[in-house]
Short mmCIF file of C-alpha atoms in Angstrom, two decimals:
data_model
loop_
_atom_site.label_atom_id
_atom_site.label_comp_id
_atom_site.label_asym_id
_atom_site.label_seq_id
_atom_site.Cartn_x
_atom_site.Cartn_y
_atom_site.Cartn_z
CA UNK A 1135 7.76 -46.87 -62.02
CA UNK A 1136 8.12 -48.61 -58.77
CA UNK A 1137 5.67 -47.60 -56.10
CA UNK A 1138 7.17 -46.65 -52.78
CA UNK A 1139 5.11 -46.26 -49.61
CA UNK A 1140 4.52 -42.69 -48.60
CA UNK A 1141 5.56 -41.72 -45.10
CA UNK A 1142 2.91 -39.61 -43.48
CA UNK A 1143 3.94 -37.71 -40.33
CA UNK A 1144 1.30 -37.79 -37.68
CA UNK A 1145 1.33 -35.73 -34.42
CA UNK A 1146 0.64 -37.84 -31.37
CA UNK A 1147 -0.69 -35.88 -28.36
CA UNK A 1148 1.64 -36.11 -25.37
CA UNK A 1149 0.17 -35.86 -21.89
CA UNK A 1150 1.93 -34.82 -18.67
CA UNK A 1151 2.79 -38.42 -17.84
CA UNK A 1152 4.28 -39.03 -21.26
CA UNK A 1153 6.27 -35.81 -21.05
CA UNK A 1154 7.61 -36.77 -17.63
CA UNK A 1155 8.53 -40.23 -19.00
CA UNK A 1156 10.33 -38.66 -21.94
CA UNK A 1157 12.25 -36.34 -19.66
CA UNK A 1158 13.20 -39.19 -17.38
CA UNK A 1159 14.79 -41.02 -20.32
CA UNK A 1160 17.03 -38.02 -20.90
CA UNK A 1161 17.65 -37.20 -17.25
CA UNK A 1162 20.68 -38.28 -15.22
CA UNK A 1163 18.38 -40.18 -12.88
CA UNK A 1164 18.10 -42.96 -15.45
CA UNK A 1165 21.82 -43.26 -15.84
CA UNK A 1166 24.08 -45.28 -13.71
CA UNK A 1167 25.26 -42.18 -11.91
CA UNK A 1168 22.12 -41.64 -9.77
CA UNK A 1169 18.80 -43.05 -8.66
CA UNK A 1170 15.49 -41.44 -7.79
CA UNK A 1171 14.56 -41.73 -4.09
CA UNK A 1172 11.51 -43.84 -3.28
CA UNK A 1173 8.09 -42.13 -3.32
CA UNK A 1174 9.55 -39.23 -5.31
CA UNK A 1175 9.16 -38.14 -8.92
CA UNK A 1176 12.33 -37.21 -10.72
CA UNK A 1177 12.71 -35.31 -13.97
CA UNK A 1178 16.05 -34.03 -15.19
CA UNK A 1179 17.50 -32.13 -12.22
CA UNK A 1180 14.09 -31.75 -10.53
CA UNK A 1181 13.19 -33.85 -7.49
CA UNK A 1182 9.55 -33.76 -6.34
CA UNK A 1183 8.66 -35.52 -3.10
CA UNK A 1184 5.49 -33.56 -2.36
CA UNK A 1185 2.64 -35.30 -0.51
CA UNK A 1186 4.75 -38.41 0.03
CA UNK A 1187 4.04 -38.67 3.78
CA UNK A 1188 7.71 -38.17 4.60
CA UNK A 1189 8.93 -37.39 8.13
CA UNK A 1190 12.57 -36.88 7.12
CA UNK A 1191 14.37 -35.70 4.03
CA UNK A 1192 15.09 -38.66 1.75
CA UNK A 1193 18.68 -39.69 1.43
CA UNK A 1194 20.89 -39.76 -0.44
CA UNK A 1195 20.25 -36.70 -2.60
CA UNK A 1196 22.20 -36.60 -5.87
CA UNK A 1197 24.66 -33.75 -6.18
CA UNK A 1198 23.09 -32.38 -9.38
CA UNK A 1199 19.70 -31.72 -7.77
CA UNK A 1200 18.56 -28.17 -8.69
CA UNK A 1201 14.97 -28.09 -7.41
CA UNK A 1202 13.84 -30.05 -4.34
CA UNK A 1203 10.13 -30.05 -3.49
CA UNK A 1204 9.34 -31.47 -0.03
CA UNK A 1205 6.06 -29.61 0.53
CA UNK A 1206 2.98 -31.16 2.19
CA UNK A 1207 4.82 -33.70 4.30
CA UNK A 1208 5.59 -34.18 8.01
CA UNK A 1209 9.15 -32.91 8.21
CA UNK A 1210 8.89 -31.09 11.56
CA UNK A 1211 12.61 -30.54 12.15
CA UNK A 1212 15.26 -29.50 9.68
CA UNK A 1213 18.57 -30.51 11.19
CA UNK A 1214 22.06 -29.66 10.05
CA UNK A 1215 22.61 -33.16 8.62
CA UNK A 1216 19.61 -33.25 6.29
CA UNK A 1217 22.08 -32.62 3.45
CA UNK A 1218 25.24 -34.50 4.51
CA UNK A 1219 27.02 -33.68 1.25
CA UNK A 1220 27.34 -30.40 -0.57
CA UNK A 1221 24.64 -29.69 -3.15
CA UNK A 1222 26.27 -27.04 -5.36
CA UNK A 1223 23.44 -26.92 -7.93
CA UNK A 1224 20.43 -26.69 -5.59
CA UNK A 1225 18.78 -23.28 -6.12
CA UNK A 1226 15.19 -23.95 -4.97
CA UNK A 1227 14.04 -25.68 -1.76
CA UNK A 1228 10.31 -26.02 -1.01
CA UNK A 1229 9.32 -27.01 2.55
CA UNK A 1230 5.85 -25.50 2.95
CA UNK A 1231 3.02 -27.28 4.81
CA UNK A 1232 5.17 -29.57 6.91
CA UNK A 1233 4.45 -28.49 10.46
CA UNK A 1234 8.08 -27.38 10.61
CA UNK A 1235 8.88 -26.00 14.08
CA UNK A 1236 12.67 -26.07 14.18
CA UNK A 1237 15.37 -25.03 11.71
CA UNK A 1238 19.01 -25.39 12.67
CA UNK A 1239 21.28 -22.40 12.17
CA UNK A 1240 23.59 -24.77 10.25
CA UNK A 1241 20.85 -26.24 8.10
CA UNK A 1242 21.92 -24.34 4.97
CA UNK A 1243 25.67 -24.82 5.17
CA UNK A 1244 25.80 -27.31 2.27
CA UNK A 1245 23.38 -25.42 0.00
CA UNK A 1246 25.13 -22.06 -0.51
CA UNK A 1247 23.71 -21.51 -4.03
CA UNK A 1248 20.09 -21.46 -2.86
CA UNK A 1249 18.07 -18.63 -4.46
CA UNK A 1250 14.50 -19.61 -3.55
CA UNK A 1251 13.50 -20.86 -0.08
CA UNK A 1252 9.89 -21.60 0.84
CA UNK A 1253 9.22 -22.15 4.56
CA UNK A 1254 5.63 -20.90 4.51
CA UNK A 1255 2.63 -22.46 6.29
CA UNK A 1256 4.58 -24.05 9.09
CA UNK A 1257 4.91 -23.60 12.86
CA UNK A 1258 8.05 -21.51 13.13
CA UNK A 1259 7.98 -19.19 16.15
CA UNK A 1260 11.33 -17.41 16.11
CA UNK A 1261 13.91 -16.36 13.57
CA UNK A 1262 17.13 -16.92 15.45
CA UNK A 1263 20.45 -15.18 15.14
CA UNK A 1264 22.24 -15.68 11.80
CA UNK A 1265 19.62 -18.19 10.72
CA UNK A 1266 20.02 -17.46 7.00
CA UNK A 1267 23.56 -16.07 7.03
CA UNK A 1268 24.90 -18.91 4.84
CA UNK A 1269 22.57 -18.04 1.96
CA UNK A 1270 24.49 -15.25 0.31
CA UNK A 1271 22.72 -15.75 -3.05
CA UNK A 1272 19.16 -16.00 -1.71
CA UNK A 1273 16.65 -13.84 -3.62
CA UNK A 1274 13.20 -14.97 -2.42
CA UNK A 1275 12.35 -16.01 1.14
CA UNK A 1276 8.79 -17.12 1.99
CA UNK A 1277 7.91 -17.21 5.70
CA UNK A 1278 4.24 -16.29 5.65
CA UNK A 1279 1.54 -18.16 7.60
CA UNK A 1280 3.72 -19.21 10.51
CA UNK A 1281 3.67 -18.39 14.21
CA UNK A 1282 6.67 -16.07 14.19
CA UNK A 1283 6.64 -13.52 17.01
CA UNK A 1284 10.36 -12.76 17.44
CA UNK A 1285 12.69 -11.63 14.67
CA UNK A 1286 16.37 -11.21 15.44
CA UNK A 1287 17.89 -8.38 13.42
CA UNK A 1288 20.87 -10.59 12.52
CA UNK A 1289 18.67 -13.35 11.12
CA UNK A 1290 19.03 -11.76 7.67
CA UNK A 1291 22.77 -11.17 7.91
CA UNK A 1292 24.71 -11.48 4.63
CA UNK A 1293 21.55 -11.55 2.49
CA UNK A 1294 22.90 -8.96 0.10
CA UNK A 1295 20.86 -10.27 -2.87
CA UNK A 1296 17.51 -10.77 -1.15
CA UNK A 1297 14.78 -9.10 -3.19
CA UNK A 1298 11.52 -10.45 -1.75
CA UNK A 1299 10.71 -11.21 1.88
CA UNK A 1300 7.25 -12.52 2.80
CA UNK A 1301 6.38 -12.38 6.52
CA UNK A 1302 2.62 -11.94 6.35
CA UNK A 1303 0.15 -13.75 8.63
CA UNK A 1304 2.41 -14.10 11.62
CA UNK A 1305 2.49 -12.71 15.16
CA UNK A 1306 5.17 -10.08 14.73
CA UNK A 1307 4.72 -7.08 17.04
CA UNK A 1308 7.97 -5.39 16.06
CA UNK A 1309 10.05 -5.81 12.94
CA UNK A 1310 13.53 -4.21 12.70
CA UNK A 1311 12.63 -1.76 9.96
CA UNK A 1312 16.08 -0.24 10.25
CA UNK A 1313 17.18 -3.10 8.00
CA UNK A 1314 15.50 -1.28 5.14
CA UNK A 1315 17.74 1.77 5.27
CA UNK A 1316 19.94 2.28 2.27
CA UNK A 1317 23.26 0.53 2.52
CA UNK A 1318 22.23 -1.81 5.37
CA UNK A 1319 21.86 -5.59 5.49
CA UNK A 1320 19.18 -5.75 2.75
CA UNK A 1321 20.37 -3.36 0.05
CA UNK A 1322 18.38 -4.92 -2.82
CA UNK A 1323 15.13 -5.63 -1.01
CA UNK A 1324 12.22 -4.62 -3.26
CA UNK A 1325 9.30 -6.31 -1.50
CA UNK A 1326 8.49 -6.68 2.20
CA UNK A 1327 5.19 -8.20 3.26
CA UNK A 1328 4.31 -7.50 6.91
CA UNK A 1329 0.56 -7.74 6.49
CA UNK A 1330 -1.73 -9.50 8.97
CA UNK A 1331 0.64 -9.25 11.92
CA UNK A 1332 0.42 -7.49 15.29
CA UNK A 1333 2.17 -4.22 14.48
CA UNK A 1334 0.76 -1.29 16.46
CA UNK A 1335 3.14 1.43 15.34
CA UNK A 1336 5.57 2.06 12.50
CA UNK A 1337 8.18 4.83 12.10
CA UNK A 1338 6.31 6.86 9.51
CA UNK A 1339 9.13 9.37 9.07
CA UNK A 1340 11.74 6.70 8.36
CA UNK A 1341 9.42 4.85 5.99
CA UNK A 1342 8.70 8.05 4.07
CA UNK A 1343 12.45 8.48 3.55
CA UNK A 1344 12.65 5.09 1.82
CA UNK A 1345 12.78 5.08 -2.00
CA UNK A 1346 9.41 4.90 -3.69
CA UNK A 1347 10.22 1.62 -5.42
CA UNK A 1348 10.48 0.00 -1.97
CA UNK A 1349 7.42 1.74 -0.51
CA UNK A 1350 5.51 0.49 -3.55
CA UNK A 1351 5.90 -3.07 -2.21
CA UNK A 1352 5.80 -2.45 1.55
CA UNK A 1353 2.60 -4.11 2.73
CA UNK A 1354 1.23 -3.06 6.13
CA UNK A 1355 -2.47 -3.82 5.81
CA UNK A 1356 -4.45 -5.87 8.36
CA UNK A 1357 -2.35 -4.73 11.32
CA UNK A 1358 -3.82 -3.23 14.53
CA UNK A 1359 -2.08 0.11 14.00
CA UNK A 1360 -2.83 3.10 16.24
CA UNK A 1361 -4.25 6.06 14.34
CA UNK A 1362 -2.10 9.18 14.08
CA UNK A 1363 -1.50 11.90 11.51
CA UNK A 1364 2.05 10.82 10.45
CA UNK A 1365 0.69 7.39 9.55
CA UNK A 1366 -2.17 8.95 7.61
CA UNK A 1367 0.13 11.27 5.68
CA UNK A 1368 2.49 8.39 4.85
CA UNK A 1369 -0.34 6.39 3.31
CA UNK A 1370 -1.97 9.44 1.75
CA UNK A 1371 1.24 10.17 -0.15
CA UNK A 1372 1.28 6.56 -1.29
CA UNK A 1373 -2.25 6.86 -2.60
CA UNK A 1374 -1.39 10.04 -4.49
CA UNK A 1375 1.62 8.30 -6.04
CA UNK A 1376 -0.50 5.21 -6.89
CA UNK A 1377 1.74 2.90 -4.91
CA UNK A 1378 0.48 -0.68 -5.11
CA UNK A 1379 0.81 -1.42 -1.39
CA UNK A 1380 -1.64 1.41 -0.65
CA UNK A 1381 -3.84 1.63 -3.71
CA UNK A 1382 -4.62 -2.11 -3.85
CA UNK A 1383 -5.39 -2.47 -0.11
CA UNK A 1384 -7.17 0.77 0.85
CA UNK A 1385 -10.02 -1.07 2.60
CA UNK A 1386 -7.63 -3.29 4.59
CA UNK A 1387 -5.52 -0.36 5.85
CA UNK A 1388 -7.25 0.26 9.17
CA UNK A 1389 -6.26 1.59 12.58
CA UNK A 1390 -7.53 1.98 16.14
CA UNK A 1391 -8.92 5.41 16.96
CA UNK A 1392 -9.02 6.56 20.58
CA UNK A 1393 -12.53 6.14 21.94
CA UNK A 1394 -13.68 3.92 19.08
CA UNK A 1395 -14.56 0.28 19.55
CA UNK A 1396 -13.84 -0.75 15.97
CA UNK A 1397 -11.12 -0.21 13.41
CA UNK A 1398 -11.50 2.72 11.03
CA UNK A 1399 -10.02 3.25 7.59
CA UNK A 1400 -6.81 5.21 7.85
CA UNK A 1401 -7.34 7.06 4.58
CA UNK A 1402 -10.70 8.40 5.81
CA UNK A 1403 -9.14 10.46 8.61
CA UNK A 1404 -8.54 13.59 6.54
CA UNK A 1405 -10.06 16.58 8.34
CA UNK A 1406 -12.08 14.48 10.78
CA UNK A 1407 -12.16 14.68 14.54
CA UNK A 1408 -10.46 13.99 16.84
CA UNK A 1409 -7.22 13.89 14.83
CA UNK A 1410 -8.22 16.38 12.10
CA UNK A 1411 -5.27 15.31 9.92
CA UNK A 1412 -4.37 17.54 7.00
CA UNK A 1413 -3.71 16.01 3.61
CA UNK A 1414 -0.09 15.49 2.78
CA UNK A 1415 1.66 17.72 0.27
CA UNK A 1416 3.78 15.76 -2.13
CA UNK A 1417 7.29 16.98 -2.95
CA UNK A 1418 7.13 20.63 -1.85
CA UNK A 1419 10.47 22.18 -0.93
CA UNK A 1420 11.11 25.57 0.66
CA UNK A 1421 14.43 27.41 0.34
CA UNK A 1422 15.95 30.88 0.58
CA UNK A 1423 18.06 33.10 -1.62
CA UNK A 1424 21.56 31.76 -2.18
CA UNK A 1425 20.76 28.26 -0.86
CA UNK A 1426 21.63 24.96 -2.55
CA UNK A 1427 18.81 22.41 -2.85
CA UNK A 1428 18.53 18.95 -4.39
CA UNK A 1429 15.32 17.85 -6.10
CA UNK A 1430 14.91 14.08 -5.94
CA UNK A 1431 13.37 12.04 -8.74
CA UNK A 1432 11.82 9.40 -6.47
CA UNK A 1433 10.36 6.98 -9.01
CA UNK A 1434 8.46 3.84 -8.08
CA UNK A 1435 10.30 1.93 -10.80
CA UNK A 1436 13.52 0.28 -9.70
CA UNK A 1437 15.02 -0.48 -13.10
CA UNK A 1438 14.86 3.01 -14.58
CA UNK A 1439 16.27 3.21 -18.11
CA UNK A 1440 16.50 6.98 -18.40
CA UNK A 1441 15.20 10.22 -16.87
CA UNK A 1442 15.36 13.93 -17.55
CA UNK A 1443 14.21 17.17 -15.91
CA UNK A 1444 12.10 20.05 -17.20
CA UNK A 1445 12.32 23.49 -15.54
CA UNK A 1446 9.27 25.67 -14.70
CA UNK A 1447 9.99 27.61 -17.88
CA UNK A 1448 9.64 24.48 -20.01
CA UNK A 1449 13.35 24.04 -20.71
CA UNK A 1450 14.81 20.56 -20.69
CA UNK A 1451 17.88 20.11 -18.45
CA UNK A 1452 20.51 18.15 -20.33
CA UNK A 1453 23.63 19.03 -18.36
CA UNK A 1454 25.13 21.77 -16.27
CA UNK A 1455 23.25 25.04 -16.36
CA UNK A 1456 24.74 28.49 -16.63
CA UNK A 1457 27.86 28.84 -14.49
CA UNK A 1458 27.18 25.43 -12.99
CA UNK A 1459 24.04 26.60 -11.19
CA UNK A 1460 22.06 23.51 -12.32
CA UNK A 1461 23.72 20.10 -11.96
CA UNK A 1462 22.38 16.64 -12.82
CA UNK A 1463 23.61 14.12 -10.26
CA UNK A 1464 24.41 10.50 -11.01
CA UNK A 1465 21.36 9.23 -9.08
CA UNK A 1466 19.00 11.30 -11.26
CA UNK A 1467 18.50 14.16 -8.80
CA UNK A 1468 18.67 17.80 -9.84
CA UNK A 1469 20.83 20.16 -7.79
CA UNK A 1470 20.22 23.92 -7.86
CA UNK A 1471 22.92 26.23 -6.54
CA UNK A 1472 22.83 29.92 -5.53
CA UNK A 1473 19.04 30.13 -5.70
CA UNK A 1474 17.37 33.20 -7.17
CA UNK A 1475 13.71 34.26 -6.94
CA UNK A 1476 13.11 33.22 -10.55
CA UNK A 1477 14.25 29.65 -9.75
CA UNK A 1478 10.98 28.94 -7.93
CA UNK A 1479 8.22 26.94 -9.57
CA UNK A 1480 7.26 23.37 -10.44
CA UNK A 1481 9.95 21.08 -11.81
CA UNK A 1482 9.03 17.82 -13.55
CA UNK A 1483 11.09 14.65 -13.81
CA UNK A 1484 10.31 12.33 -16.73
CA UNK A 1485 11.14 8.68 -15.98
CA UNK A 1486 11.30 5.85 -18.50
CA UNK A 1487 10.63 2.70 -16.48
CA UNK A 1488 10.94 -0.95 -17.47
CA UNK A 1489 7.17 -1.27 -17.94
CA UNK A 1490 5.60 2.19 -17.95
CA UNK A 1491 6.72 5.80 -17.93
CA UNK A 1492 6.20 8.08 -14.95
CA UNK A 1493 6.25 11.85 -14.42
CA UNK A 1494 7.08 13.33 -11.03
CA UNK A 1495 6.48 16.94 -10.01
CA UNK A 1496 8.49 18.85 -7.40
CA UNK A 1497 7.37 22.32 -6.32
CA UNK A 1498 10.13 24.68 -5.16
CA UNK A 1499 9.32 27.78 -3.09
CA UNK A 1500 12.14 30.34 -2.90
CA UNK A 1501 11.73 32.93 -0.15
CA UNK A 1502 12.92 36.41 -1.05
CA UNK A 1503 15.45 36.68 1.77
CA UNK A 1504 18.53 34.86 2.96
CA UNK A 1505 18.71 32.52 5.89
CA UNK A 1506 22.17 32.38 7.47
CA UNK A 1507 23.63 30.10 10.03
CA UNK A 1508 24.41 30.76 13.73
CA UNK A 1509 27.65 32.63 12.97
CA UNK A 1510 25.90 35.22 10.81
CA UNK A 1511 23.11 35.55 13.34
CA UNK A 1512 25.71 36.37 16.00
CA UNK A 1513 27.25 39.00 13.74
CA UNK A 1514 23.87 40.62 13.21
CA UNK A 1515 23.21 40.79 16.95
CA UNK A 1516 26.67 42.23 17.57
CA UNK A 1517 26.13 44.92 14.94
CA UNK A 1518 22.80 45.87 16.48
CA UNK A 1519 24.36 46.14 19.95
CA UNK A 1520 27.18 48.37 18.67
CA UNK A 1521 24.66 50.59 16.92
CA UNK A 1522 22.69 51.03 20.14
CA UNK A 1523 25.83 51.92 22.12
CA UNK A 1524 26.86 54.50 19.53
CA UNK A 1525 23.41 56.03 19.63
CA UNK A 1526 23.62 56.43 23.42
CA UNK A 1527 27.08 58.00 23.16
CA UNK A 1528 25.88 60.52 20.59
CA UNK A 1529 22.94 61.48 22.80
CA UNK A 1530 25.27 62.02 25.77
CA UNK A 1531 27.60 64.17 23.66
CA UNK A 1532 24.68 66.24 22.51
CA UNK A 1533 23.40 66.77 26.05
CA UNK A 1534 26.63 67.50 27.91
CA UNK A 1535 29.33 68.52 25.44
CA UNK A 1536 27.45 70.86 23.11
CA UNK A 1537 29.54 74.11 22.68
CA UNK A 1538 28.17 77.66 23.33
CA UNK A 1539 25.90 78.60 20.50
CA UNK A 1540 26.64 82.39 20.80
CA UNK A 1541 29.94 84.27 20.60
CA UNK A 1542 28.78 87.26 22.54
CA UNK A 1543 26.91 87.69 25.76
CA UNK A 1544 23.48 89.17 25.70
CA UNK A 1545 23.21 92.92 26.46
CA UNK A 1546 20.41 92.71 28.93
CA UNK A 1547 19.66 89.91 31.30
CA UNK A 1548 17.12 89.57 33.98
CA UNK A 1549 18.76 89.91 37.37
CA UNK A 1550 18.47 86.89 39.55
CA UNK A 1551 16.17 87.02 42.50
CA UNK A 1552 17.94 87.67 45.77
CA UNK A 1553 18.43 84.69 48.04
CA UNK A 1554 18.94 84.96 51.75
CA UNK A 1555 21.16 81.95 52.06
CA UNK A 1556 23.68 83.01 49.44
CA UNK A 1557 26.69 85.27 49.51
CA UNK A 1558 26.25 88.17 47.15
CA UNK A 1559 29.90 88.97 46.81
CA UNK A 1560 32.78 87.09 45.38
CA UNK A 1561 36.40 87.62 44.74
CA UNK A 1562 35.73 86.40 41.23
CA UNK A 1563 33.39 88.44 39.14
CA UNK A 1564 32.89 89.57 35.56
CA UNK A 1565 33.02 93.25 34.65
CA UNK A 1566 32.46 94.92 31.34
CA UNK A 1567 35.39 96.34 29.41
CA UNK A 1568 33.38 99.32 28.20
CA UNK A 1569 30.75 101.53 29.60
CA UNK A 1570 28.13 100.15 27.27
CA UNK A 1571 25.97 97.36 28.55
CA UNK A 1572 25.53 95.57 25.25
CA UNK A 1573 27.82 93.87 22.84
CA UNK A 1574 30.63 92.93 25.24
CA UNK A 1575 32.59 89.82 24.51
CA UNK A 1576 31.96 86.84 26.72
CA UNK A 1577 35.65 86.56 27.58
CA UNK A 1578 36.04 90.02 29.29
CA UNK A 1579 36.16 89.72 33.06
CA UNK A 1580 37.22 92.05 35.88
CA UNK A 1581 37.62 91.54 39.59
CA UNK A 1582 36.41 94.25 41.94
CA UNK A 1583 38.14 95.31 45.13
CA UNK A 1584 37.97 92.98 48.01
CA UNK A 1585 37.06 94.11 51.49
CA UNK A 1586 35.07 93.12 54.46
CA UNK A 1587 31.49 93.20 53.44
CA UNK A 1588 32.34 94.97 50.15
CA UNK A 1589 33.02 92.23 47.67
CA UNK A 1590 30.59 93.09 44.97
CA UNK A 1591 29.27 90.87 42.23
CA UNK A 1592 28.48 92.40 38.88
CA UNK A 1593 26.97 90.90 35.79
CA UNK A 1594 28.21 91.60 32.31
CA UNK A 1595 25.11 93.61 31.49
CA UNK A 1596 25.73 96.20 34.20
CA UNK A 1597 23.67 94.63 36.91
CA UNK A 1598 24.11 96.56 40.15
CA UNK A 1599 25.79 94.76 43.03
CA UNK A 1600 23.65 93.02 45.55
CA UNK A 1601 24.06 93.83 49.21
CA UNK A 1602 26.32 91.47 51.06
CA UNK A 1603 24.91 89.42 53.86
CA UNK A 1604 26.49 90.27 57.17
CA UNK A 1605 27.03 87.98 60.08
CA UNK A 1606 29.57 85.64 61.42
CA UNK A 1607 27.63 82.62 60.25
CA UNK A 1608 27.37 83.73 56.70
CA UNK A 1609 28.20 80.99 54.21
CA UNK A 1610 29.65 81.41 50.81
CA UNK A 1611 27.55 79.90 48.07
CA UNK A 1612 27.00 80.45 44.42
CA UNK A 1613 23.94 82.66 44.26
CA UNK A 1614 23.44 82.87 40.52
CA UNK A 1615 23.91 79.75 38.42
CA UNK A 1616 23.84 81.84 35.25
CA UNK A 1617 26.96 83.87 36.11
CA UNK A 1618 30.41 83.07 34.75
CA UNK A 1619 33.43 83.55 37.05
CA UNK A 1620 37.10 83.14 36.34
CA UNK A 1621 40.38 83.69 38.13
CA UNK A 1622 41.77 85.10 34.96
CA UNK A 1623 41.10 88.70 33.92
CA UNK A 1624 42.44 91.17 31.42
CA UNK A 1625 42.06 94.17 33.81
CA UNK A 1626 44.15 94.99 36.85
CA UNK A 1627 42.94 94.14 40.26
CA UNK A 1628 42.15 97.23 42.33
CA UNK A 1629 43.03 96.97 45.99
#
């Protein structure tokens, strides 16, 4: 048999330089269609000109450049013509450590597909109007370790895909935090680093209303904040929820306390003078009978796969409850309608996140009375007023319009005391129908004869007539308020 040499495969170690050489043989830079700029290293669609002592961007740049690294050079100004032709494939531009002090508002016109922009560790002082408005696909923007003191709210216009914004270690005294509201200019922002700046106050109420997945990456440490209870409660809730921005930087979260010469830890202010801040209660809602409330499942995970609710009775909510009283909303919240006392308790939301699971608890307190709006309050006041008026009318009727409680006059009555200034005779008098002095009806009256000085007044009980007062100046007055007189009589008048 003929002997044939055996081929033995041996593995030759390949170092970084050999790998770069191998890539360069396969890259378009080695072809006739492009050439690598001087003092740069090129591999495939990567162009690295770092630490090349460049003062301008090398030209020309091939159109298929995807990553351009110009860090650690002396490019102090980035003009609009640094990329004279359109670079449709460029998605990463690194310009850190250049002493960069000026960036034209038209500098990114020819790189619209940029997703990663690093301008950190430079000398930028302002973020001008519409500075990054041409970067509609930008996802990561690094601006930390600059000298930025002014941020125009339109600098981040049209950055609908921005996810991470690093502005730490600058001189920012006010950042337009209204950009973080849902549905504003930065709808997908998931990380905002404002640490080590000059912020003295933040809108704690507005920040608490932000979703937990954004507050989990909102860094505010190493700022000269002024101590107050809303700030403490904002951070205390973050610590209870194990938010990274609070839990990982508890020692760096400090503030200025009135009368103190040094910064104090914000999370140590619970129950201490002079603020005496109370600890924050997490997710406690108060409602009344018949109200409609929505329980939010505010998870710190942004890419939630699934979630479900469990009632205080241990029942899992899968869909609409009885008669539509419990409704699962599309955003994962639980809506309770027509509240009853038995609806109170602690509800739990189970969240399946991309990395870990999370359980949130919401305590619902249902007060055992209804709380109506202004219209119902007015109706209640009106009803009370009408009731009072009716009560007064009934009292007046009782006092002045009560009918006679007896059908017959009393048989004996005490004669009234004589009065000197009254006339003891009248043309109208009551006389009994019978000789008896008792049991006469109240309606029997008789008029006695009239004459000068002889008009007598008689009571129904047979009271003798009183002597008439003589004299020309005699005045006629009612002498007995208890007597009853009438012009009508059932007996003839005797002349």
